mmCIF file of C-alpha atoms and ligand atoms in Angstrom:
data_model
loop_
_atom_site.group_PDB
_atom_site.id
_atom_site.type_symbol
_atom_site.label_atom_id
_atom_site.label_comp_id
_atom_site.label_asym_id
_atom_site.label_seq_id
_atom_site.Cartn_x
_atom_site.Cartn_y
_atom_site.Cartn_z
ATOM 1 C CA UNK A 564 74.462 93.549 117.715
ATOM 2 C CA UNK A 565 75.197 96.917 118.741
ATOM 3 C CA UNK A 566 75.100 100.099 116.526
ATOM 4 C CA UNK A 567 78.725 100.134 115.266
ATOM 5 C CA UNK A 568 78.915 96.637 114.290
ATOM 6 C CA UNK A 569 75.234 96.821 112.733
ATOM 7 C CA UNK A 570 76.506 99.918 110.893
ATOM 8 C CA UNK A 571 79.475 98.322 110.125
ATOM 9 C CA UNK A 572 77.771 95.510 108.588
ATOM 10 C CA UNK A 573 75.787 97.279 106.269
ATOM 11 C CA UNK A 574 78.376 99.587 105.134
ATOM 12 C CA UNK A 575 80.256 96.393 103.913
ATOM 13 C CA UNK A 576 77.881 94.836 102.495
ATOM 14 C CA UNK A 577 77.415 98.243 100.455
ATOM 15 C CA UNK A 578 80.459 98.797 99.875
ATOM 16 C CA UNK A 579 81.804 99.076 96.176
ATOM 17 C CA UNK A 580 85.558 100.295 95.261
ATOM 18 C CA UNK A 581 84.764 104.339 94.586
ATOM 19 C CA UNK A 582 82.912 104.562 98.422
ATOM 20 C CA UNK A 583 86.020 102.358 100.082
ATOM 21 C CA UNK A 584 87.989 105.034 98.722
ATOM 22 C CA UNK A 585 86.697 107.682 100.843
ATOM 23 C CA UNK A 586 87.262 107.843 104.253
ATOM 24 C CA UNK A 587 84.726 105.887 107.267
ATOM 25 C CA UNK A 588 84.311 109.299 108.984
ATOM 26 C CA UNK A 589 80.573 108.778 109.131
ATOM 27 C CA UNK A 590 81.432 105.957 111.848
ATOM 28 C CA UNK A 591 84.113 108.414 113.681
ATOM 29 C CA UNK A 592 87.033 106.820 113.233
ATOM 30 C CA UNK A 593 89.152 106.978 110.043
ATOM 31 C CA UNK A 594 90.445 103.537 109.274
ATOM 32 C CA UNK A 595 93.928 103.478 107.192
ATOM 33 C CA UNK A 596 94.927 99.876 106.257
ATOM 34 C CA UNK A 597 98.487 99.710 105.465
ATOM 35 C CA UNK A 598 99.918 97.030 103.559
ATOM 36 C CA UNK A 599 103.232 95.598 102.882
ATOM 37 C CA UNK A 600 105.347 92.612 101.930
ATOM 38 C CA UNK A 601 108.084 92.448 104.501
ATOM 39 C CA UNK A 602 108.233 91.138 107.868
ATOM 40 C CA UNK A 603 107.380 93.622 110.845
ATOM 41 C CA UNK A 604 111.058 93.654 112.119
ATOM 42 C CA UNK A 605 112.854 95.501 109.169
ATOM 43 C CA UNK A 606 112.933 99.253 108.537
ATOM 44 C CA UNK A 607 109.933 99.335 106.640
ATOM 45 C CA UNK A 608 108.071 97.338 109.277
ATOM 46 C CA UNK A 609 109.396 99.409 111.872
ATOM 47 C CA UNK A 610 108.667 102.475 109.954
ATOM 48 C CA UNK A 611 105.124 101.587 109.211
ATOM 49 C CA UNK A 612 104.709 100.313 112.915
ATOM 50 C CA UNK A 613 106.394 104.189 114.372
ATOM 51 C CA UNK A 614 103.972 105.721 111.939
ATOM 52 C CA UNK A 615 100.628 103.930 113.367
ATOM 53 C CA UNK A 616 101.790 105.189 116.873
ATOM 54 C CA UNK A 617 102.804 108.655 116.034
ATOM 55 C CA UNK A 618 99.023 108.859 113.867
ATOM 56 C CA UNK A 619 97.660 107.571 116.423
ATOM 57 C CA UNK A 620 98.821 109.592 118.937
ATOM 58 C CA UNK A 621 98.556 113.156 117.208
ATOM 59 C CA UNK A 622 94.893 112.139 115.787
ATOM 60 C CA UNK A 623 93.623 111.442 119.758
ATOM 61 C CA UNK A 624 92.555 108.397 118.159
ATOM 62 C CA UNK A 625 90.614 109.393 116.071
ATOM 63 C CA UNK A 626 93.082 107.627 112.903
ATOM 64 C CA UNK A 627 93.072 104.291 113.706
ATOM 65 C CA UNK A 628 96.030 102.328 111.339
ATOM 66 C CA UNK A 629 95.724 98.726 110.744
ATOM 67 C CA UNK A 630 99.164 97.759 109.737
ATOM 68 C CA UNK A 631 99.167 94.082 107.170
ATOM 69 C CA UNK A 632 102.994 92.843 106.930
ATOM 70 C CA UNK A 633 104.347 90.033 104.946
ATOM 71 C CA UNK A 634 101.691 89.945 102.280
ATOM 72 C CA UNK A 635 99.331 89.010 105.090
ATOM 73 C CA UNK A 636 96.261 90.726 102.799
ATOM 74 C CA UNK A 637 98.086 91.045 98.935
ATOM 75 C CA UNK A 638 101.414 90.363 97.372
ATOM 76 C CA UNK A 639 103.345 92.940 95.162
ATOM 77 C CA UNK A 640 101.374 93.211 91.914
ATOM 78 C CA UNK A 641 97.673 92.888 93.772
ATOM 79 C CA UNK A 642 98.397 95.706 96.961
ATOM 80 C CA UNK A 643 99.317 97.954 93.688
ATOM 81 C CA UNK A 644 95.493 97.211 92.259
ATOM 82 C CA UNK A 645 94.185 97.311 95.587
ATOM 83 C CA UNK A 646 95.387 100.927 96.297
ATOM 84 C CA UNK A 647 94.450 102.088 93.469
ATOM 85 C CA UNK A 648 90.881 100.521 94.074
ATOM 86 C CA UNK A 649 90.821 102.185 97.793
ATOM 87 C CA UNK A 650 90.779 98.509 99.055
ATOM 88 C CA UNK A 651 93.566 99.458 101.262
ATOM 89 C CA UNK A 652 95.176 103.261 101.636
ATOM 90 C CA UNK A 653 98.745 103.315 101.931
ATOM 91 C CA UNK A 654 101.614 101.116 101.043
ATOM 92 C CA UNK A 655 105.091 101.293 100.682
ATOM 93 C CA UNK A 656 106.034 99.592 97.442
ATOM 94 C CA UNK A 657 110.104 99.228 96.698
ATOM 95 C CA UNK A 658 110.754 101.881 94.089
ATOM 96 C CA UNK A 659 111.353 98.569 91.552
ATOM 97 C CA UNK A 660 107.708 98.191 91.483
ATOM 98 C CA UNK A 661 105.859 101.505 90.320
ATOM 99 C CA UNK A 662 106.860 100.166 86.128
ATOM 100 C CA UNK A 663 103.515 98.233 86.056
ATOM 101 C CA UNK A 664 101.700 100.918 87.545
ATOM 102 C CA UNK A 665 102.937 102.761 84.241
ATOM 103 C CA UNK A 666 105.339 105.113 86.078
ATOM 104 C CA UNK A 667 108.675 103.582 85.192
ATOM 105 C CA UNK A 668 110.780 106.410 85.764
ATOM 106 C CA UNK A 669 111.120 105.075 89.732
ATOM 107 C CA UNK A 670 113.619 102.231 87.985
ATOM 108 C CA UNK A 671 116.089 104.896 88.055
ATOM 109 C CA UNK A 672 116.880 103.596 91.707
ATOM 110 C CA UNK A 673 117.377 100.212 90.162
ATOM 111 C CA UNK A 674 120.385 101.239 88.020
ATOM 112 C CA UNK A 675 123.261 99.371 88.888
ATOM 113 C CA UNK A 676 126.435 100.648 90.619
ATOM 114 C CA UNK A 677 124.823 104.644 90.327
ATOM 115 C CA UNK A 678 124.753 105.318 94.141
ATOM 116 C CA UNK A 679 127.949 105.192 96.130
ATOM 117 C CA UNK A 680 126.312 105.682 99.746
ATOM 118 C CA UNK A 681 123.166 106.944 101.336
ATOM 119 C CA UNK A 682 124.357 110.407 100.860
ATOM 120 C CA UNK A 683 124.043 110.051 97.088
ATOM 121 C CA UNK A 684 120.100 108.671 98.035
ATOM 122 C CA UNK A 685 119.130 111.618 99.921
ATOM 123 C CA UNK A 686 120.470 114.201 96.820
ATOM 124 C CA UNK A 687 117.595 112.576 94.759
ATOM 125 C CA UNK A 688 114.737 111.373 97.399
ATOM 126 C CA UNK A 689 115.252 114.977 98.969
ATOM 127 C CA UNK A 690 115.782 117.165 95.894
ATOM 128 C CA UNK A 691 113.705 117.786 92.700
ATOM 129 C CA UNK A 692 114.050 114.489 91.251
ATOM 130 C CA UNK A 693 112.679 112.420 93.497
ATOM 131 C CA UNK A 694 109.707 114.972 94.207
ATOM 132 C CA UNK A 695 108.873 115.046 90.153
ATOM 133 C CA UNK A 696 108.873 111.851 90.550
ATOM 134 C CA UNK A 697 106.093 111.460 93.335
ATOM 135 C CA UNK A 698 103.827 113.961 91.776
ATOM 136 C CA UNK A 699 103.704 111.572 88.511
ATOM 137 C CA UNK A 700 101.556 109.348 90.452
ATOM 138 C CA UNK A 701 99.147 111.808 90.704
ATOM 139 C CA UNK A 702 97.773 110.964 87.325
ATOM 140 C CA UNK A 703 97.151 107.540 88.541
ATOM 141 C CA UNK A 704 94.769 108.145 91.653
ATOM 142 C CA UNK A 705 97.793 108.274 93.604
ATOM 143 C CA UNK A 706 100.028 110.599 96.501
ATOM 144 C CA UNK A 707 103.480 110.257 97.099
ATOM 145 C CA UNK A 708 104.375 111.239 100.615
ATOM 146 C CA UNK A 709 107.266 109.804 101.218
ATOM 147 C CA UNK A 710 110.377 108.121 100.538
ATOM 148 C CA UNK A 711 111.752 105.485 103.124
ATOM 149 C CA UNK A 712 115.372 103.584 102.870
ATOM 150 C CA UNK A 713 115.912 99.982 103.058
ATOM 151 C CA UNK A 714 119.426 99.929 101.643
ATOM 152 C CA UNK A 715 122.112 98.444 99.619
ATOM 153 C CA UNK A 716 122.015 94.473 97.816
ATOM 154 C CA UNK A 717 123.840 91.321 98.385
ATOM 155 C CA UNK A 718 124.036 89.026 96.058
ATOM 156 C CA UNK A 719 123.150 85.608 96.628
ATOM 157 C CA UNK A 720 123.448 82.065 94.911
ATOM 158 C CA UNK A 721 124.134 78.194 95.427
ATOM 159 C CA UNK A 722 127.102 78.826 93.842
ATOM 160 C CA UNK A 723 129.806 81.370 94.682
ATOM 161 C CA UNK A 724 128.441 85.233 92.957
ATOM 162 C CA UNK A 725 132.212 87.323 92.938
ATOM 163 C CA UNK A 726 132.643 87.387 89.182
ATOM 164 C CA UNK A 727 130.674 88.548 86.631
ATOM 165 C CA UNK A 728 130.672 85.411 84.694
ATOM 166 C CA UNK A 729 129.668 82.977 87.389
ATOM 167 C CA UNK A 730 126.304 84.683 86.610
ATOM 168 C CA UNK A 731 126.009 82.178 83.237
ATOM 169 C CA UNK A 732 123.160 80.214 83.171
ATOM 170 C CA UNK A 733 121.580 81.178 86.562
ATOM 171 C CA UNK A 734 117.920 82.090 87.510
ATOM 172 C CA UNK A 735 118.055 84.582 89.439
ATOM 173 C CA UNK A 736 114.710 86.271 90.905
ATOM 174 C CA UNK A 737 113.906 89.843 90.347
ATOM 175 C CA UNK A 738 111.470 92.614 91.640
ATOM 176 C CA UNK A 739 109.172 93.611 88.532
ATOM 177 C CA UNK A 740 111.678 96.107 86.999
ATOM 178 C CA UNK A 741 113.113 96.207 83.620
ATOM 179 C CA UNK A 742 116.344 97.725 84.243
ATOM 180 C CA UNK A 743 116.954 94.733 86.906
ATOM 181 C CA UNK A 744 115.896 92.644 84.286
ATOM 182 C CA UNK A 745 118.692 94.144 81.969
ATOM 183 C CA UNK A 746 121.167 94.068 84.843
ATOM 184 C CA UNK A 747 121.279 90.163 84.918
ATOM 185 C CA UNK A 748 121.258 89.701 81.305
ATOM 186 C CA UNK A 749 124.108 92.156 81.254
ATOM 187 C CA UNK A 750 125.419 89.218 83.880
ATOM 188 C CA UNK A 751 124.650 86.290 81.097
ATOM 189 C CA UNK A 752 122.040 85.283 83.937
ATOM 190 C CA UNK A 753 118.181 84.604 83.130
ATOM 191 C CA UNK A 754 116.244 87.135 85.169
ATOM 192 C CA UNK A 755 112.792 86.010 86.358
ATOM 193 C CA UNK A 756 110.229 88.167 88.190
ATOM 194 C CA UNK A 757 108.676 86.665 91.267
ATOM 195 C CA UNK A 758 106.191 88.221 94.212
ATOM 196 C CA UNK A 759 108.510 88.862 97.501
ATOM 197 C CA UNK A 760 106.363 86.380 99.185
ATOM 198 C CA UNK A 761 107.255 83.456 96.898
ATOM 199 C CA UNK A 762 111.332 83.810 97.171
ATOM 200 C CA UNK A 763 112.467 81.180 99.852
ATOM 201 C CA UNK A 764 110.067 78.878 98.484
ATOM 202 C CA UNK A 765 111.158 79.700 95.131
ATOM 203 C CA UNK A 766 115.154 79.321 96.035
ATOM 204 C CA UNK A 767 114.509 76.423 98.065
ATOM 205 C CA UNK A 768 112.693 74.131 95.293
ATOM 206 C CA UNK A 769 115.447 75.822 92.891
ATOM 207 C CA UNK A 770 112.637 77.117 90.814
ATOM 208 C CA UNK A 771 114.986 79.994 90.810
ATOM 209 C CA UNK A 772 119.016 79.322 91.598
ATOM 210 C CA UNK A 773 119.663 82.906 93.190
ATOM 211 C CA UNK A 774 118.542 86.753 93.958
ATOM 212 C CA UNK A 775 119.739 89.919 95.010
ATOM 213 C CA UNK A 776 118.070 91.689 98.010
ATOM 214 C CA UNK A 777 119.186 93.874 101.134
ATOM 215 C CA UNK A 778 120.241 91.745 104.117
ATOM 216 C CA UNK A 779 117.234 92.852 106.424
ATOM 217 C CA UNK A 780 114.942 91.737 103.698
ATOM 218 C CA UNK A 781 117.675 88.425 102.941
ATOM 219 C CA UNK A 782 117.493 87.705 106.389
ATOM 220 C CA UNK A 783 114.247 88.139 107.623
ATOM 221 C CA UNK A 784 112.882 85.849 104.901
ATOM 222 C CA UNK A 785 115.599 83.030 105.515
ATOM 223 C CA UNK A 786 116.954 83.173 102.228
ATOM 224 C CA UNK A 787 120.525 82.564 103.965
ATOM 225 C CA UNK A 788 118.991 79.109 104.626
ATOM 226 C CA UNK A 789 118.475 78.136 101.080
ATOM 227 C CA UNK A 790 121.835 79.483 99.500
ATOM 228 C CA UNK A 791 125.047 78.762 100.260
ATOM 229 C CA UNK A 792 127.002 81.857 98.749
ATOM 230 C CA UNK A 793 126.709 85.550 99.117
ATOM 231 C CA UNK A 794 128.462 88.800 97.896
ATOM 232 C CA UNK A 795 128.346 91.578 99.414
ATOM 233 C CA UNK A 796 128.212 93.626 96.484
ATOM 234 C CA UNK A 797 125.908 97.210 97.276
ATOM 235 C CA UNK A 798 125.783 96.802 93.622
ATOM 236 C CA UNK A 799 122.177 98.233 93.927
ATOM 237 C CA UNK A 800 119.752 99.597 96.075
ATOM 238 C CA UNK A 801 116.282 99.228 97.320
ATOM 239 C CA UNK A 802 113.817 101.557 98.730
ATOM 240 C CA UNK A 803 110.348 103.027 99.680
ATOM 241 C CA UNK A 804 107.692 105.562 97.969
ATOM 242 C CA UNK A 805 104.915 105.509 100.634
ATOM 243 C CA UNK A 806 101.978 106.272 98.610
ATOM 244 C CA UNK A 807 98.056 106.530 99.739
ATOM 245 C CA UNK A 808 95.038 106.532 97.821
ATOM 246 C CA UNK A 809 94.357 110.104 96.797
ATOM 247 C CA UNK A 810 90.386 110.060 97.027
ATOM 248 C CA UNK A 811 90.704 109.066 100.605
ATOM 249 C CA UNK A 812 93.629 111.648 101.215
ATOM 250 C CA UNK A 813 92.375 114.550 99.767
ATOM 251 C CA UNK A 814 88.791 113.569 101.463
ATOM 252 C CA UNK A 815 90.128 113.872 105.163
ATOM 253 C CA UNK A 816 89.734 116.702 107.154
ATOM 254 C CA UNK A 817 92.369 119.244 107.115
ATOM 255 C CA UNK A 818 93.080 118.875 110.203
ATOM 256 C CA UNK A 819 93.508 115.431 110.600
ATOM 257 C CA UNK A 820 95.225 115.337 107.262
ATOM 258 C CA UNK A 821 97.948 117.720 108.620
ATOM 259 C CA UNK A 822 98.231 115.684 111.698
ATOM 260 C CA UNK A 823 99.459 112.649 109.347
ATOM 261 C CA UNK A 824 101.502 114.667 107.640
ATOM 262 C CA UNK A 825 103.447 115.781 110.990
ATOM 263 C CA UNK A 826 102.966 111.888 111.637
ATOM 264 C CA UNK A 827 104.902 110.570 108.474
ATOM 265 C CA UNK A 828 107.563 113.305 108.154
ATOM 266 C CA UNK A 829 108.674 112.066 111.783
ATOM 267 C CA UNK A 830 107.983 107.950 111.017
ATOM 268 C CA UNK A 831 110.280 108.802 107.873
ATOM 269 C CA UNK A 832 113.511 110.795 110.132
ATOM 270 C CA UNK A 833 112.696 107.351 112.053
ATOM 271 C CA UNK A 834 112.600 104.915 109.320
ATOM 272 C CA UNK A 835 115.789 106.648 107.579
ATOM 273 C CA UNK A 836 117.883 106.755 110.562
ATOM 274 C CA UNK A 837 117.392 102.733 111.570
ATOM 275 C CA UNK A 838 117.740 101.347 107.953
ATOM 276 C CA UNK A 839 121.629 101.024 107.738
ATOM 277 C CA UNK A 840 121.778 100.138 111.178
ATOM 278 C CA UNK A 841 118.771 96.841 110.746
ATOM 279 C CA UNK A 842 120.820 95.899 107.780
ATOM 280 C CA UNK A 843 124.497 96.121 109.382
ATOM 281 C CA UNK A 844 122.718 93.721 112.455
ATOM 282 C CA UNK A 845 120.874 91.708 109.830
ATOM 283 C CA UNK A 846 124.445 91.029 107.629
ATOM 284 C CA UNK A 847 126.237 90.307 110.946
ATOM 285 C CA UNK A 848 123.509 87.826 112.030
ATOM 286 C CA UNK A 849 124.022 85.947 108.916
ATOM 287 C CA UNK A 850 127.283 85.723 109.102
ATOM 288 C CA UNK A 851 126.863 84.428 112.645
ATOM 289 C CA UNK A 852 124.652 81.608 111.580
ATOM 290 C CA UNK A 853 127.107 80.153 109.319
ATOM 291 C CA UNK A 854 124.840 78.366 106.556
ATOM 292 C CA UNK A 855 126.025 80.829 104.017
ATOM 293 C CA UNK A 856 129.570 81.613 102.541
ATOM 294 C CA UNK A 857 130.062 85.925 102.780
ATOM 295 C CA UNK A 858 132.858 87.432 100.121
ATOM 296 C CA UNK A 859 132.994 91.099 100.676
ATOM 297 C CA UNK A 860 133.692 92.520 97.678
ATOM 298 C CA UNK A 861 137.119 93.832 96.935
ATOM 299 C CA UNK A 862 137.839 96.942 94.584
ATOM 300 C CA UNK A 863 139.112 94.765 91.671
ATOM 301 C CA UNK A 864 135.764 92.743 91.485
ATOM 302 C CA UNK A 865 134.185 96.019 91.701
ATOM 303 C CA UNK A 866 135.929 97.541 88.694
ATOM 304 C CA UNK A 867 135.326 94.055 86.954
ATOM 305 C CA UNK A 868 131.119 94.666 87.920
ATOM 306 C CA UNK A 869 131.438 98.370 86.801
ATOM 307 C CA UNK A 870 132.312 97.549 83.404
ATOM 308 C CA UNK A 871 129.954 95.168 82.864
ATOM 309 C CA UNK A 872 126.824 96.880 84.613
ATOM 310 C CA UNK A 873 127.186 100.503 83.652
ATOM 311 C CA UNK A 874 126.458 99.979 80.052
ATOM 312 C CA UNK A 875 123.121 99.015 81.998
ATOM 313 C CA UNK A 876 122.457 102.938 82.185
ATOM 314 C CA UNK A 877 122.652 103.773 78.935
ATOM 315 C CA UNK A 878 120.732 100.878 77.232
ATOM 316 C CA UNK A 879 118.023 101.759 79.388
ATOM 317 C CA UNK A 880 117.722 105.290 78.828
ATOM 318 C CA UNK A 881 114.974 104.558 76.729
ATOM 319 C CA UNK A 882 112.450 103.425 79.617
ATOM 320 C CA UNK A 883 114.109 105.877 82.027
ATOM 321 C CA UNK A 884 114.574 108.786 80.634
ATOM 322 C CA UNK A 885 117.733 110.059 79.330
ATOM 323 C CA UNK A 886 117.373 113.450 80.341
ATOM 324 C CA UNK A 887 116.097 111.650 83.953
ATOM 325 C CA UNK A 888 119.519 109.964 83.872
ATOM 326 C CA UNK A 889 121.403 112.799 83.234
ATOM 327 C CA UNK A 890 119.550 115.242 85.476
ATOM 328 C CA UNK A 891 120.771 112.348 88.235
ATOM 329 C CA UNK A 892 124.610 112.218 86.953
ATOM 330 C CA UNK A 893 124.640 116.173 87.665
ATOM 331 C CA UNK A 894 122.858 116.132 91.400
ATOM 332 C CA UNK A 895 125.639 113.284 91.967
ATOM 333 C CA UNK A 896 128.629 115.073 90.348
ATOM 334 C CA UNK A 897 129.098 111.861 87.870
ATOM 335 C CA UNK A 898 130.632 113.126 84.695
HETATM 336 C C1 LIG B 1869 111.467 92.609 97.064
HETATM 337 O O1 LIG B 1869 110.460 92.271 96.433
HETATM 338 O O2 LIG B 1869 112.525 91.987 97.040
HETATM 339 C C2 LIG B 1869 111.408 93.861 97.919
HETATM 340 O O3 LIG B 1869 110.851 94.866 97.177
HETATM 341 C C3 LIG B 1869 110.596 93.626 99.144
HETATM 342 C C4 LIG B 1869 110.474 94.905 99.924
HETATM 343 O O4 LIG B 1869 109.389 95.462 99.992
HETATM 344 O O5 LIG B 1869 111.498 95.315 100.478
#
């Protein structure tokens, strides 16, 4: 056995969850396992895959990032735990998932029908609000970095989505967020949370009749295989806080700490600029495949959604913030 594995060895068999917070400088490389749900060829996988080169590169090697897609090592809930337990060191949870980490205030990116366009994204991710709301994780052993785009939903279902009542009755799968959760009961639909991982499996045994996602994310997984209908909606959005552990961040050498820094601000420019494009390719490739029926929706159905979903906002003010809320209406010129 030579000296790195021996060393290695022992290390892990010492290892308890404060130490694999820190980082393995005493063997000369820094190791950063980064997690995530979705499959490699999406703009989070793409983005986490530009970032390990680019870290790689400016570190000489001295970073080394092991990058775990499609809940390869833990699904939603767990790579939360894990973080925080320095099992792993960065992530890239959808902003729909930070509520059971006891920062809800990221479901204001769940509200339905508040963004118009990306442009409307980048007032909060880039402004004040969306920085306040990184720092909050600061409390909870946690550093916001970043904020990456996936984009806007689809609807999906077995049966045709384009109304607002042919929502009755149906299961539809959520992300762990409340204000989703009040967006399909605003729809007369029963919500149900479910780990990304489990969906096609979920939709195919009808455990669950429908779901809402971005069409990278609906495509990638093969949801298109297991539903027949689709509405393209953008009634909603879905997106990225990459987040490390903040023992092991704020225990790296400066310099190599600024180095990821450099690292992630370009992997984000990256990540930002691909997203609408992966999705555009991703909504044309299931339309090209045929096994699903696509309505675009028109303005009337729109009007018919807005009515029904922006009471959505208000209700949950509450778990928000209304003051949060409002703060957005201004930066977006809503009255
Ligand atoms: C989902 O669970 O639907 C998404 O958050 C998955 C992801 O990370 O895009």
């Amino acid at each position: 056995m030579n000296r790195f594995k021996m060393l290695a060895g022992v290390a892990g068999a010492a290892v308890v969850s404060l130490c694999m917070a820190l980082p393995a400088v005493a063997q000369g490389q820094i190791v950063i396992k980064f997690s995530h749900v979705v499959a490699p060829d999406t703009p989070k996988g793409k983005g986490a895959l530009r970032f390990q080169e680019l870290a790689e590169q400016y570190t000489d090697g001295q970073v080394k990032v092991e990058i775990y897609p499609n809940s390869q090592l833990y699904k939603d809930q767990e790579e939360l735990e894990a973080l925080q337990l320095g099992a792993v060191q960065m992530l890239a949870p959808s902003l729909a998932k930070f509520g059971p980490l006891g920062v809800p205030e990221f479901e204001l990116f769940d509200l339905p029908m508040l963004f118009r366009d990306r442009e409307d994204l980048r007032k909060i991710t880039e402004g004040d609000i969306g920085q306040s709301l990184l720092d909050k994780l600061e409390s909870k052993g946690i550093i916001g970095l970043a904020y990456w785009d996936n984009g806007f939903k689809i609807m999906t279902a077995n049966s045709p989505v384009v109304h607002t009542d042919d929502f009755l009755g149906l299961k539809m799968r959520i992300q762990s967020s409340k204000i989703l959760e009040a967006q399909f009961e605003a729809l007369g639909a029963v919500p149900q949370v479910m780990a990304f991982s489990e969906v096609y499996q979920g939709l195919q045994t009808g455990v669950v009749n429908g779901t809402e996602n971005t069409p990278s994310n609906t495509y990638t997984q093969r949801v298109n295989e297991v539903q027949r209908h689709a509405t393209v909606s953008n009634h909603g959005y879905i997106g990225y806080a990459v987040i490390v552990n903040k023992a092991f961040w704020d225990g790296l050498p400066d310099d190599v700490r600024a180095n990821l820094d450099k690292a992630m601000a370009e992997a984000t420019v990256y990540a930002n600029d691909i997203a609408e494009e992966e999705n555009d390719t991703a909504l044309q490739a299931m339309r090209d495949a045929g096994r699903t029926t696509f309505h675009d929706m028109t303005d009337d159905e729109r009007a018919e959604w807005f009515e029904v979903l922006k009471p959505v906002h208000a209700k949950m003010a509450g778990r928000i913030g209304a003051d949060l809320i409002e703060q957005t209406y201004t930066a977006l010129g809503i009255e």
